[in-house]
XYZ file of C-alpha atoms in Angstrom:
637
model
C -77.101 88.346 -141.442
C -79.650 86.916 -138.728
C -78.053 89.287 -136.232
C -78.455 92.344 -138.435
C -82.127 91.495 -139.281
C -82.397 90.874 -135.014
C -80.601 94.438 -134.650
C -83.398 95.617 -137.315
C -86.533 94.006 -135.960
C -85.235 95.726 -132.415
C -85.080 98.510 -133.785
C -88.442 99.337 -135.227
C -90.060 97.396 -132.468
C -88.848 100.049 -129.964
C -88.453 102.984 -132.615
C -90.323 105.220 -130.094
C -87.958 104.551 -127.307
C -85.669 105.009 -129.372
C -83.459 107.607 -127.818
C -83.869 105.515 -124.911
C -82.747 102.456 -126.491
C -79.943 103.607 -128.109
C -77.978 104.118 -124.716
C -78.069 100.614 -123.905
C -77.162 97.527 -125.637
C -77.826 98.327 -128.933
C -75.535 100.872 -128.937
C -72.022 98.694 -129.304
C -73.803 96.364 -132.361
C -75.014 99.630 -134.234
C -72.022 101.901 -133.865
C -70.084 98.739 -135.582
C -72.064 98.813 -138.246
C -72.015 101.702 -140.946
C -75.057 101.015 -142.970
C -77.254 101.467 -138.607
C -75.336 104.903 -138.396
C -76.563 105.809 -141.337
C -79.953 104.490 -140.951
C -80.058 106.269 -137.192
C -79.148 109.590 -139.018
C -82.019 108.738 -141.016
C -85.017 108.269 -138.417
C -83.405 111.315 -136.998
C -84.150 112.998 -140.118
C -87.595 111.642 -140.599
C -88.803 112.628 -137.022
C -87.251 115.917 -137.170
C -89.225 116.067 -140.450
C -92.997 114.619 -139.150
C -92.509 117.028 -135.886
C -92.367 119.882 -138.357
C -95.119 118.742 -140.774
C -97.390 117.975 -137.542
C -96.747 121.527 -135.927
C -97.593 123.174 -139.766
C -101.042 120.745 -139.559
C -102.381 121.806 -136.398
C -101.499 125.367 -137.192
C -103.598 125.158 -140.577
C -106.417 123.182 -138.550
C -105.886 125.676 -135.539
C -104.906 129.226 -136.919
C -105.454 130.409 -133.607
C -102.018 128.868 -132.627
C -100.263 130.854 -134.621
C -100.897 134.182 -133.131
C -98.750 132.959 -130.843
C -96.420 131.217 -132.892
C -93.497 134.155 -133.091
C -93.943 135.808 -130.028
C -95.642 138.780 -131.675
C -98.657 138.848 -129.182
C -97.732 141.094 -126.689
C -99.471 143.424 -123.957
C -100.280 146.559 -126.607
C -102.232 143.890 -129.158
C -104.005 142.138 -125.565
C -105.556 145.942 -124.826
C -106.582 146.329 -127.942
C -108.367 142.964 -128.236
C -109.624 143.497 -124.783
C -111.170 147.105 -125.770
C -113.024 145.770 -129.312
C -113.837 142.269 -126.688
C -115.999 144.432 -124.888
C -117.033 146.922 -127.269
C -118.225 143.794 -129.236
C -119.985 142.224 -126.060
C -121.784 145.461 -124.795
C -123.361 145.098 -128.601
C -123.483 141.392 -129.046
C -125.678 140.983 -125.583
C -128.909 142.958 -126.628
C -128.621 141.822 -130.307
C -128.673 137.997 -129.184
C -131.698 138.555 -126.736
C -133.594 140.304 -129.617
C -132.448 137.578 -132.370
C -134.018 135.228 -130.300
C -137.239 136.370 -130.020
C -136.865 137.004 -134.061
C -136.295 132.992 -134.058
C -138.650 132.144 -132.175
C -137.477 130.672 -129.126
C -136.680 132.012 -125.405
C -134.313 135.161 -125.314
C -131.360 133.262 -123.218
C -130.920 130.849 -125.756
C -129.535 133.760 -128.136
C -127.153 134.239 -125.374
C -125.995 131.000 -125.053
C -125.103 131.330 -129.123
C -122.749 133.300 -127.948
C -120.713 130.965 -125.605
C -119.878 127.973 -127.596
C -119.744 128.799 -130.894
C -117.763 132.112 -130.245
C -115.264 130.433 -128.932
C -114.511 127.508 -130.936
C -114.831 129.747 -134.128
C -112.049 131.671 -132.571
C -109.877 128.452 -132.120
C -110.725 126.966 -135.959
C -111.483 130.196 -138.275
C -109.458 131.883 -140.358
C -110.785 135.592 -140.022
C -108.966 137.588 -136.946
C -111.991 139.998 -136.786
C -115.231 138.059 -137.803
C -117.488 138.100 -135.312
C -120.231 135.360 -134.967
C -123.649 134.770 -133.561
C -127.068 135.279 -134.213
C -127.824 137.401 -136.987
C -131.343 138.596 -137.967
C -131.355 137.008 -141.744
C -130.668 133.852 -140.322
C -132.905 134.008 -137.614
C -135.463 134.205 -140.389
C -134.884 131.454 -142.127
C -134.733 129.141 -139.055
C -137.650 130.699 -137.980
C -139.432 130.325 -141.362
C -138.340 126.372 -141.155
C -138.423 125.450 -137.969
C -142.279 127.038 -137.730
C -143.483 124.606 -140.295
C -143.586 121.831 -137.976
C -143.943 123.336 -134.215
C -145.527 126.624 -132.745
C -142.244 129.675 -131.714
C -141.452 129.830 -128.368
C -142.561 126.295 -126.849
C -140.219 123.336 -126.064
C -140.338 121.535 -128.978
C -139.841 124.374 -131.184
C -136.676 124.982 -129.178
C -135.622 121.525 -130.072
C -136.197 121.866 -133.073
C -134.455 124.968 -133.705
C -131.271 123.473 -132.299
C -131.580 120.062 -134.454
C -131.166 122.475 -137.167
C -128.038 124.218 -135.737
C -126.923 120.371 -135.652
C -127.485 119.688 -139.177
C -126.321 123.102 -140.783
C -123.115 122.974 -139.088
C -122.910 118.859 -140.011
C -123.531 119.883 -143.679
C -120.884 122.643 -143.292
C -118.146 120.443 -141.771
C -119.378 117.936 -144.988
C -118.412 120.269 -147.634
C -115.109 121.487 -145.977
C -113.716 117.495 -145.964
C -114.961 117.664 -149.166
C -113.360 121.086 -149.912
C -116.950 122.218 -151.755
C -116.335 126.126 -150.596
C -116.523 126.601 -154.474
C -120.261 125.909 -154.258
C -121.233 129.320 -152.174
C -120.341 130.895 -155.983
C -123.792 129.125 -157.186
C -125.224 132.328 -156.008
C -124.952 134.962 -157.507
C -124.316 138.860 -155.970
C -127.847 139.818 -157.646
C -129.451 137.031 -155.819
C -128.130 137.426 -152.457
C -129.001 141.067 -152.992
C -132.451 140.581 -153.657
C -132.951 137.825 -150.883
C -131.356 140.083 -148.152
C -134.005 142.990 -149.102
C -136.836 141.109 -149.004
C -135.974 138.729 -146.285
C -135.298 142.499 -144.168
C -138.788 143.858 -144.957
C -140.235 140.041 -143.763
C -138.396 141.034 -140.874
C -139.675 144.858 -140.306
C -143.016 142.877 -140.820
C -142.635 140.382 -138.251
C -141.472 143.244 -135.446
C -144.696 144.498 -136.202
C -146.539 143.061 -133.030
C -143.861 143.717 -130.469
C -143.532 147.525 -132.088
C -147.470 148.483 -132.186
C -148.324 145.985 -128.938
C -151.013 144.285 -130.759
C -151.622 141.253 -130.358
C -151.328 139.951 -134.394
C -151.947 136.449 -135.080
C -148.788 134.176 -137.028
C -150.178 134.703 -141.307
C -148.238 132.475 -143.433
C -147.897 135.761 -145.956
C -146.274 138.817 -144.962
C -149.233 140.956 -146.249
C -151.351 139.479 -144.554
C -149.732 140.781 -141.518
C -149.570 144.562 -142.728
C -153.213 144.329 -143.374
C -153.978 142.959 -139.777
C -152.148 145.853 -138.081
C -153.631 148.253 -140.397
C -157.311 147.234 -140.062
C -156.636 146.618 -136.437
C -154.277 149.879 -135.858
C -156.732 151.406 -132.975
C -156.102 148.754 -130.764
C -152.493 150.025 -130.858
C -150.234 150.395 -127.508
C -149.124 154.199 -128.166
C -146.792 153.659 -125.006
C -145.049 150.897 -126.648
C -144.955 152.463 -129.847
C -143.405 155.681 -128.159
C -140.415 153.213 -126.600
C -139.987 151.973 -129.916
C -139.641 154.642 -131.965
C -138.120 156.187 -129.234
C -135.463 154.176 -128.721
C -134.934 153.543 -133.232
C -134.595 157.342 -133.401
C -132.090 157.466 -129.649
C -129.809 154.165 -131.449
C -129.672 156.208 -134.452
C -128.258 159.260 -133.091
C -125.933 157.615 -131.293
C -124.350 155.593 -134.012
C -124.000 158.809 -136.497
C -122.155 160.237 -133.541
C -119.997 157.441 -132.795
C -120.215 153.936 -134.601
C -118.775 151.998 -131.843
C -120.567 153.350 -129.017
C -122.900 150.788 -127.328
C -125.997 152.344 -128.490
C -128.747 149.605 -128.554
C -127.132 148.659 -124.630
C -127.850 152.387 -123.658
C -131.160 152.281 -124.990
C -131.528 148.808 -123.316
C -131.122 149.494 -119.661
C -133.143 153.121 -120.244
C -135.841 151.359 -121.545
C -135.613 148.895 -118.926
C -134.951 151.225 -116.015
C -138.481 153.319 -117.024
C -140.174 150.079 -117.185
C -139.199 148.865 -113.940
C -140.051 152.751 -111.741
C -143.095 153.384 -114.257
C -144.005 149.778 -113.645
C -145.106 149.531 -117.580
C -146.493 146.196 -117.121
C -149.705 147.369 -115.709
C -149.731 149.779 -119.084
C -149.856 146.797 -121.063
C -146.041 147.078 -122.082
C -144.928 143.762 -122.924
C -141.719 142.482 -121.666
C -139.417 139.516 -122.316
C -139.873 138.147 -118.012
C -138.063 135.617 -116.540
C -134.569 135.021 -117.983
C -132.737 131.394 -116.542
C -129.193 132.633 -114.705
C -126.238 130.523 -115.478
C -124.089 128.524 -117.929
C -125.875 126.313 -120.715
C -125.559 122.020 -119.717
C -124.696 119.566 -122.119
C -127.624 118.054 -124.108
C -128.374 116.032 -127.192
C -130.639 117.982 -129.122
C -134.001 115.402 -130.104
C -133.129 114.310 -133.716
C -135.204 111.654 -135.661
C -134.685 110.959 -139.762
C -138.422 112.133 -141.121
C -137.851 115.687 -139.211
C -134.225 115.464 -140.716
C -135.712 115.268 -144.807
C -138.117 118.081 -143.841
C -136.027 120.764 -142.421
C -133.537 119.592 -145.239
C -134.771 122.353 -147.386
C -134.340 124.815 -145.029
C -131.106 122.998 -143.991
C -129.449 123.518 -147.253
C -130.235 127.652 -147.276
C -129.337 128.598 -144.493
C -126.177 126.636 -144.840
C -125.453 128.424 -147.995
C -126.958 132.316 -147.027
C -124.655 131.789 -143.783
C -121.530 130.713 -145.355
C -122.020 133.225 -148.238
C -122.480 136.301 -145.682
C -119.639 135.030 -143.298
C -117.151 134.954 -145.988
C -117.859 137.836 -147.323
C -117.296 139.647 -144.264
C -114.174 137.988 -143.100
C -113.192 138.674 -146.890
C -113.650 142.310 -146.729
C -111.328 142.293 -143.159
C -108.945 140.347 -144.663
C -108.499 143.032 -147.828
C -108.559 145.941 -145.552
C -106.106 144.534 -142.792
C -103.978 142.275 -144.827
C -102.575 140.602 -141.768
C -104.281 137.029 -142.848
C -105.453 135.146 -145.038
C -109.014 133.638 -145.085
C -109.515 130.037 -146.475
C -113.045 129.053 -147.208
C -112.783 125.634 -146.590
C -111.310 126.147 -143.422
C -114.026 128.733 -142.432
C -116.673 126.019 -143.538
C -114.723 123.625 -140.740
C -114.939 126.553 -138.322
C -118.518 127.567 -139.035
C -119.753 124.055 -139.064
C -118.044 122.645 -135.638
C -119.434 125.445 -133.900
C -122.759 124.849 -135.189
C -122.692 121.073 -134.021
C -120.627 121.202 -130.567
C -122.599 124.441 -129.964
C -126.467 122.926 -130.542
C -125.246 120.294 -128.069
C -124.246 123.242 -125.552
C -128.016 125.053 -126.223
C -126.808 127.294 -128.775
C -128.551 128.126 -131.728
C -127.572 129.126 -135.437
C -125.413 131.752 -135.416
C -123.321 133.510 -138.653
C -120.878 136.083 -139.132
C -122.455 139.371 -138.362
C -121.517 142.524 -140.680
C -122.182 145.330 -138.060
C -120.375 143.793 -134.700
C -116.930 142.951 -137.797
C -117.322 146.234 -138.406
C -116.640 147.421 -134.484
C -114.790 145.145 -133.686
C -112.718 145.915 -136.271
C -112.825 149.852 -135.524
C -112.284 148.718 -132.192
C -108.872 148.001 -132.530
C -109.670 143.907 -132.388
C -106.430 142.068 -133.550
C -106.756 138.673 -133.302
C -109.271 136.383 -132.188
C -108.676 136.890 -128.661
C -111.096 139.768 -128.906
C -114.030 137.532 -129.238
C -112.842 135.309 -126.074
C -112.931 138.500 -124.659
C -116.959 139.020 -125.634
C -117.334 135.730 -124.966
C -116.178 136.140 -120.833
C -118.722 139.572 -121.053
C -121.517 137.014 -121.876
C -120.655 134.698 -119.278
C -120.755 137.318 -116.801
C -124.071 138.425 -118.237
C -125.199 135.167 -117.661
C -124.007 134.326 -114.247
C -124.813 137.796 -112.259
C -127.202 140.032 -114.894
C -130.099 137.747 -115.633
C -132.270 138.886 -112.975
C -132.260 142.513 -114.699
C -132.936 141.315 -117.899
C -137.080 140.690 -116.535
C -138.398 144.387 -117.383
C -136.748 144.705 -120.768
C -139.870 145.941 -122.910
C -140.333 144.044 -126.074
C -140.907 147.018 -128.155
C -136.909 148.780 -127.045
C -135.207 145.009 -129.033
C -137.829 144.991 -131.638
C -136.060 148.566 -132.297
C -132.711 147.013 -132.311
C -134.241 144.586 -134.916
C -135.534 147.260 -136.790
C -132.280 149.631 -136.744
C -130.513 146.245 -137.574
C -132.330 145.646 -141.102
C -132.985 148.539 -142.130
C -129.336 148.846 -143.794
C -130.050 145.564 -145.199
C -132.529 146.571 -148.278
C -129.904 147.625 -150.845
C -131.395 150.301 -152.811
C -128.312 151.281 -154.093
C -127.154 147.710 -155.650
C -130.721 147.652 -157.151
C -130.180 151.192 -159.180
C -126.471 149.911 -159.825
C -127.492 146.762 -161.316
C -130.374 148.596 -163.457
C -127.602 150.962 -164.864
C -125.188 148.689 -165.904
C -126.692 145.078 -166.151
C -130.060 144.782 -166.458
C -130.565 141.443 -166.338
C -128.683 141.220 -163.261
C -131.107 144.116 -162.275
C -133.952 141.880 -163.490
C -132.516 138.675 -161.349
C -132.192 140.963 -158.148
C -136.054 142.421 -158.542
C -137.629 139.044 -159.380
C -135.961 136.970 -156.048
C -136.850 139.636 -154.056
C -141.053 139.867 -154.975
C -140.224 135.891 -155.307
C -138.990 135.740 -151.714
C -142.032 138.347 -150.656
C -144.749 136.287 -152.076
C -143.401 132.685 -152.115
C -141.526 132.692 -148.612
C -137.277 132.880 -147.985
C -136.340 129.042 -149.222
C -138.978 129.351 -152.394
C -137.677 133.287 -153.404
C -134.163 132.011 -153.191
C -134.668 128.583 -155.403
C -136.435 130.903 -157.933
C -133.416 133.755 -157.627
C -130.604 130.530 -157.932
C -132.995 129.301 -160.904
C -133.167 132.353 -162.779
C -129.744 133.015 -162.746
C -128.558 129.436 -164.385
C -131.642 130.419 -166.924
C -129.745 133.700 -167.936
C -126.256 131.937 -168.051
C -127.589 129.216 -170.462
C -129.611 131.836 -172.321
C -126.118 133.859 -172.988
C -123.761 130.678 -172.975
C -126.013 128.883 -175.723
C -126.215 132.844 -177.807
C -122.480 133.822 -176.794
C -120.742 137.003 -178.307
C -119.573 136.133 -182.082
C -117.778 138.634 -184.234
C -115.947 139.755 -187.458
C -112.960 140.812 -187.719
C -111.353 143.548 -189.646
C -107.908 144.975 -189.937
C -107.319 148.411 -188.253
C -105.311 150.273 -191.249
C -101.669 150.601 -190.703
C -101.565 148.377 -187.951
C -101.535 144.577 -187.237
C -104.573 144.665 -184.840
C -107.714 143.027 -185.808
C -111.146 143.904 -184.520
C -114.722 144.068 -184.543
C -116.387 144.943 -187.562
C -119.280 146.483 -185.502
C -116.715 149.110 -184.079
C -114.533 149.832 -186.447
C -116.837 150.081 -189.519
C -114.598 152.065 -191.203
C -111.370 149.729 -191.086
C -110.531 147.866 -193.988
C -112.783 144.370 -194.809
C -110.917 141.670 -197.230
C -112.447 140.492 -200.076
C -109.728 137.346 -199.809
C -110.363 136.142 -196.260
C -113.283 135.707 -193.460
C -112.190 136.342 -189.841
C -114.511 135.611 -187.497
C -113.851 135.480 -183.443
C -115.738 133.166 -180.987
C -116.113 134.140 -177.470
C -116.711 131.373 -175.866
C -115.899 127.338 -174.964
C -117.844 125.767 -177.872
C -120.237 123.029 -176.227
C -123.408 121.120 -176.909
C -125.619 124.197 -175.597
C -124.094 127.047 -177.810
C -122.920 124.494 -181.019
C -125.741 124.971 -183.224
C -125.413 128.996 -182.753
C -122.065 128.845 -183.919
C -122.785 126.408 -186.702
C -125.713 129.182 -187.691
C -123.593 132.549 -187.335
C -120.582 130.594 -189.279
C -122.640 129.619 -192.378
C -124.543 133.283 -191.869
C -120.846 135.391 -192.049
C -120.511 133.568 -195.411
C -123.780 133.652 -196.775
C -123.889 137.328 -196.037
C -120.743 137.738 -198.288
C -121.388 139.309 -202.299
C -118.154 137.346 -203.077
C -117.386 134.211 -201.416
C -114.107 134.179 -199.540
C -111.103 131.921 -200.460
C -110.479 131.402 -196.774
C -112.185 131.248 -193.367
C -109.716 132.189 -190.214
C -111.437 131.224 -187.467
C -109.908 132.848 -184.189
C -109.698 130.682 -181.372
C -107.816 132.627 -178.670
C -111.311 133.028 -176.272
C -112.657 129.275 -176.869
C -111.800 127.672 -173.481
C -113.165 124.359 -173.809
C -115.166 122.115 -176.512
C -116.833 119.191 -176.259
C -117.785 116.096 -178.985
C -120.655 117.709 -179.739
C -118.191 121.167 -180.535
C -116.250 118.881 -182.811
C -118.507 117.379 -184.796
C -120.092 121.006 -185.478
C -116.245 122.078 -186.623
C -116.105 118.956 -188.652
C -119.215 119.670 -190.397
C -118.529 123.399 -190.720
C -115.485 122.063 -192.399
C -116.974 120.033 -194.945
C -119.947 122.986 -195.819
C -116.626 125.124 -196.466
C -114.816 122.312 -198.548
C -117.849 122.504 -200.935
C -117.452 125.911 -201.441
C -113.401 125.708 -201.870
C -113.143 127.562 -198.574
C -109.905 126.950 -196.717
C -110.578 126.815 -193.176
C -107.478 128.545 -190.975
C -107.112 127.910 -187.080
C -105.348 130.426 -185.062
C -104.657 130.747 -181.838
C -105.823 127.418 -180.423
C -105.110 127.069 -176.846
C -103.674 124.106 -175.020
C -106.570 121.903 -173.733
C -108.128 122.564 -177.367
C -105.262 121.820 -179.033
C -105.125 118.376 -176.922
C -108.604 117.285 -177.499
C -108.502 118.074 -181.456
C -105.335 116.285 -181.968
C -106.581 112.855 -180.023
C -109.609 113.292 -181.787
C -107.480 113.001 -185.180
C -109.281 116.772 -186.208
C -105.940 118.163 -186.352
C -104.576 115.899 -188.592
C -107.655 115.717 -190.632
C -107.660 119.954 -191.439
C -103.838 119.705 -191.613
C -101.127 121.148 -189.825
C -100.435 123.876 -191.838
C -103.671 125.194 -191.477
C -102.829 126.236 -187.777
C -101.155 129.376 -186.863
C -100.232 131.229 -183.913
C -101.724 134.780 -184.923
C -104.085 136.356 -186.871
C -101.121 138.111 -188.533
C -99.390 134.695 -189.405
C -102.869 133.522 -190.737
C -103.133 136.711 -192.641
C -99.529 136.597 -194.417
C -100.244 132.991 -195.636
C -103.482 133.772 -197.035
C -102.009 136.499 -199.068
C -98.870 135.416 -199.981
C -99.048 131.441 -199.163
C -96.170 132.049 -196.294
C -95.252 129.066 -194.700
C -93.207 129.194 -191.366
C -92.900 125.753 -190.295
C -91.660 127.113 -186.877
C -95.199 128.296 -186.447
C -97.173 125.567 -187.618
C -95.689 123.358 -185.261
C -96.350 125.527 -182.247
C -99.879 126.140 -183.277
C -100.205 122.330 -183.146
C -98.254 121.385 -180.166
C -100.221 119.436 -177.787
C -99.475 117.589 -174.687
C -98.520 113.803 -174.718
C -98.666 112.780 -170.978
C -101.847 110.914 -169.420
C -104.660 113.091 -168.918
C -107.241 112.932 -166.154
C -109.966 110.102 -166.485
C -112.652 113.022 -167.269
C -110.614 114.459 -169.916
C-alpha cells in the first residue's frame, strides 16, 4: 500500500515528464500493476483530450488561425487577398490623412491607425472582410469630446485623443468578458439612422473652412458656422474652392465608373502635383506641410482619473456608435459570403484590444468602415490576410512617401470627407420609416434636429430616450382583442376584422398580446372589465387566450386574481387556454392554478369552446394545459 501511494505521488509529481519517466524505473512497478495501466491509459486520454480543447480555444480567441487550419489557403486565395490588400490601402491612405484632420489632430497619426489596430483586428476578429480604421462618424465624436477640454491639433489634444482610444477599446474588451454584445440592441435602427444624418451634415459643416479657405473660427453650434461662411463668403479662396469641387465632382466620376478604382488617391497626387509646379502656397492654398517619416514608438498615452469621468460620456458613445456600425458591416459580409460566422462578443475583444495596444502604438480610434468592406470585398479579399496586406502599403507609405505628402492641399481631403458623408444622410430610411412606422419615423426626425441643435452625445441620449418612451408607451397600451369564430371553421379571430363572423352570446374570448407586467396590468384589468361591460347580455364564461403572454409578474397576478373575483360576482367562469410554460410555472407556485382549478385550463380555444357548450371534459387536456416544470429554477425566477 505505501509503495503504491509512493508509485502515485511519483507519478503526478513528474506527470509532465511523464513520457520521459515512464522509460525508466517506474516502468517495471507500473506494468505489474493493472489498476497504473489503466490509470496511464487514462492521462493519455486526458492530455489527448486538453491538447484538443486548447487548439479549439485559441482558434475561437484567434480565428485567424484557422484560415490555415485545413490547408485551404493556397496561392489563388493569397492573389486575391493581395489585390483587395492594395486596392484597400491605395483607399485607406488618403481617407486616414483626411480623418485626421476631421479629429483634430496631425494627419500621420490617422496613418498610424492604420498599423496597429489593422493588424491585431485581423489576428482577433471574426469578419474575413471588415476593414478598420478611422472613419469620419467617429472622428466626430472624438473630436466633439476630446475638444471640450483642449484646443484640435496641439499636443495635448493629441493626448487626449489617444486616452480616449485607450478607454473605448478598455470598455469594449469589458463588455466582451462580460459577453454584453446584447447591449448594442439598446439602439434602435431609427436612432442610429437619425444620428448618422445629422452627425454627416455636422461634418459637411465642419469641412467648411478647408473647402471655402476661410479662415472660420471653432462655434460650439453648427449654424453658427454656416452663418460665418455666409456673411463672410467674399473673403472666399475661389482657387481652393475650384480644387475642391473639382476634385468631389473628378472622385465621383470615377467611382460610378468603377467602384474599386482608387479614386480619392488619383485625385490626391493631381491635386498635389498642381500644388507643388503651380506653387499654390503663395495663392493662399492651404496645405497639410510637414508629415513625420517612419514607424509609430511605443508610448503611454497621459491618463489621469478626473479627465477619465469627463470624456466618460463621450467614452460610452462612441463605444456603442462604433461597435453598432462595425457589426453591422461585418454582418452584412458574413450574409453575403457565408464563409464565417461573426460573433459579437468576439468582435467586441477584437475591436477593443486594438483600441488599447493601438493608443499605446500612436493610433487613434478607428471602426469598421462601410465603403473600404465594400472594396475590399469586391476586391476579391478572402480572409484577413488582405488587410495585412494594406497594412504593409501603409508602412511603406510611411517609411519612403512622407516627404510627398507636404503639398497635399487641404481643400482635395476635405473633398474626400465630403464624397465620404454624403451617402451617409439616409433620405431613403427617413421616407421608409414615415410610410410604414411613423413613430419610428418620428424617433429618426427628432435625434437627428436633437443631434443638430444639442451636439452628437446629447442628440443620441435624447434618440436612445425616446425610443424606451415609445416602447413603454406601447408595452403599458399593448394590442388587446376579441375573438370571434370564423363560420365553418375552427379558427378564431379578431372581431375588428372579421365583423361579420359569428359572436357568442355564451362565451367572451378575448386575446392578450403581450407579457402581462406591472407597466401594462392596469390596461388589461380596464379592457377586461370594458369587453364585459360592453356586453347587452352578460356572458356565462370568459376564455381568456394566453398563447402571446410571454411573461407576468406579481403585480400580473394579482390583477388576474382580482379579475377573477370581479367575474365570480357576476357568475362568470373564467377559462385559461393556451398558457405557456414559464406562465404555467409561475401560476402554479403561486397556488393561482390551483385556486381557478384545473379544469379550467385547456390547450385550445377549440377545447375551451367544446366545454363551454357542451361541459366536455378531456382530462388528457386539462392536465397538459397545467403541466409545469418541477426542477429548481434560477434564483431570479
Amino acid at each position: 500500500m505505501l509503495s503504491s501511494l509512493y508509485v502515485l505521488n511519483e507519478l503526478f509529481f513528474y506527470r509532465k515528464y511523464f513520457n520521459v519517466l515512464k522509460a525508466i524505473f517506474f516502468v517495471n512497478t507500473l506494468i505489474k500493476n493493472s489498476f497504473w495501466c489503466k490509470l496511464i491509459k487514462c492521462c493519455k486520454f486526458t492530455e489527448q483530450i486538453k491538447i484538443k480543447v486548447n487548439v479549439k480555444t485559441i482558434y475561437k480567441i484567434i480565428p485567424f488561425l484557422k484560415v490555415f487550419k485545413n490547408k485551404e489557403y493556397n496561392a489563388s486565395v493569397f492573389r486575391s487577398d493581395s489585390i483587395a490588400g492594395i486596392t484597400v490601402g491605395v483607399v485607406l491612405i488618403p481617407q486616414a490623412i483626411a480623418y485626421a484632420l476631421l479629429m483634430g489632430v496631425p494627419p500621420i497619426y490617422g496613418l498610424y491607425a492604420c498599423l496597429a489596430p489593422l493588424l491585431l483586428y485581423s489576428f482577433f476578429g471574426t469578419s474575413r472582410q471588415l476593414s478598420i480604421g478611422p472613419v469620419a462618424v467617429t472622428a466626430i465624436l472624438v473630436m466633439s469630446g476630446v475638444s471640450q477640454l483642449a484646443t484640435p491639433f496641439t499636443e495635448e489634444f493629441t493626448q487626449l485623443v489617444l486616452f480616449m482610444g485607450f478607454l473605448i477599446g478598455l470598455v469594449q474588451i469589458l463588455m466582451s468578458v462580460l459577453r454584453m454584445g446584447f447591449l448594442v440592441n439598446l439602439i434602435s435602427q431609427p436612432v442610429i439612422s437619425g444620428f448618422i444624418s445629422a452627425a454627416a451634415i455636422i461634418i459637411i459643416v465642419s469641412q467648411l473652412k478647408g473647402a471655402l479657405g476661410i479662415d472660420i473660427p471653432i462655434f460650439e453650434h453648427s449654424y453658427q458656422t454656416v452663418w460665418y461662411a455666409i456673411t463672410n463668403f467674399s473673403e472666399v479662396n475661389w482657387i481652393t474652392l475650384g480644387i475642391c469641387v473639382g476634385s468631389i465632382i473628378v472622385i465621383n466620376i470615377l467611382k460610378r465608373w468603377k467602384r474599386s478604382f482608387p479614386g480619392a488617391l488619383t485625385v490626391l497626387v493631381i491635386t498635389t502635383l498642381v500644388s507643388y509646379f503651380f506653387n499654390l502656397t503663395s495663392k493662399g492654398v492651404s496645405v497639410i506641410r510637414d508629415v513625420p517619416s517612419g514607424l509609430p514608438k511605443f508610448s503611454i498615452p497621459e491618463m489621469s482619473y478626473d479627465t477619465m469621468v469627463i470624456l466618460i460620456p463621450s467614452v460610452v458613445t462612441v463605444t456603442f456608435i462604433g461597435f453598432v456600425g462595425s457589426i453591422g458591416i461585418a454582418k452584412s459580409m458574413e450574409m453575403k459570403n457565408r464563409d464565417h460566422t461573426i460573433r459579437p462578443n468576439q468582435e467586441l475583444f477584437a475591436l477593443g484590444i486594438a483600441k488599447v495596444i493601438g493608443s499605446f502604438f500612436l493610433a487613434v480610434p478607428s471602426s469598421g468602415s462601410y465603403s473600404r468592406t465594400a472594396i475590399n470585398d469586391e476586391a476579391g479579399g478572402k480572409t484577413t490576410v488582405s488587410s495585412l496586406v494594406a497594412v504593409v502599403m501603409v508602412v511603406l507609405s510611411l517609411l519612403f512617401l512622407t516627404k510627398f505628402f507636404y503639398h497635399i492641399p487641404k481643400s482635395t481631403l476635405a473633398a474626400i470627407i465630403l464624397v465620404s458623408v454624403f451617402g451617409l444622410i439616409n433620405y431613403s430610411e427617413a421616407k421608409y420609416l414615415f410610410s410604414v412606422r411613423r413613430r419610428d419615423f418620428v424617433v429618426m426626425i427628432i435625434t437627428f434636429f436633437g443631434t443638430l441643435v444639442f451636439g452628437v452625445e446629447n442628440g443620441i441620449f435624447i434618440g436612445v430616450l425616446l425610443s424606451f418612451v415609445f416602447l413603454q408607451y406601447y408595452s403599458a397600451r399593448p394590442h388587446i382583442a376579441e375573438l370571434v369564430n370564423i363560420p365553418e371553421t375552427e379558427y378564431y379571430r379578431n372581431i375588428n376584422r372579421f365583423p361579420d363572423a359569428v359572436q357568442s352570446e355564451l362565451y367572451l374570448i378575448i386575446r392578450f398580446d403581450n407579457q402581462l407586467y406591472f407597466g401594462n396590468s392596469g390596461y388589461f384589468k380596464d379592457a377586461i372589465l370594458g369587453f364585459v361591460s360592453k356586453r347587452d347580455k352578460v356572458p356565462k364564461f370568459l376564455i381568456l387566450d394566453n398563447t402571446n403572454m410571454h411573461d407576468i409578474d406579481s403585480t400580473g397576478l394579482h390583477v388576474l386574481e382580482d379579475i377573477q373575483q370581479y367575474l365570480e360576482g357576476l357568475n362568470v367562469q373564467l377559462l385559461m387556454v393556451g398558457t405557456i410554460g414559464p406562465v404555467r410555472d409561475f401560476m402554479k407556485r403561486s397556488g393561482f392554478t390551483d385556486k381557478l382549478g384545473v379544469d379550467h385550463y385547456f390547450l385550445t380555444i377549440t377545447d375551451a369552446v367544446d366545454y363551454a357548450d357542451n361541459k366536455k371534459v378531456v382530462k388528457e387536456s386539462h392536465s397538459a394545459a397545467v403541466q409545469f416544470n418541477k426542477k429548481r429554477r434560477s434564483f431570479l425566477d
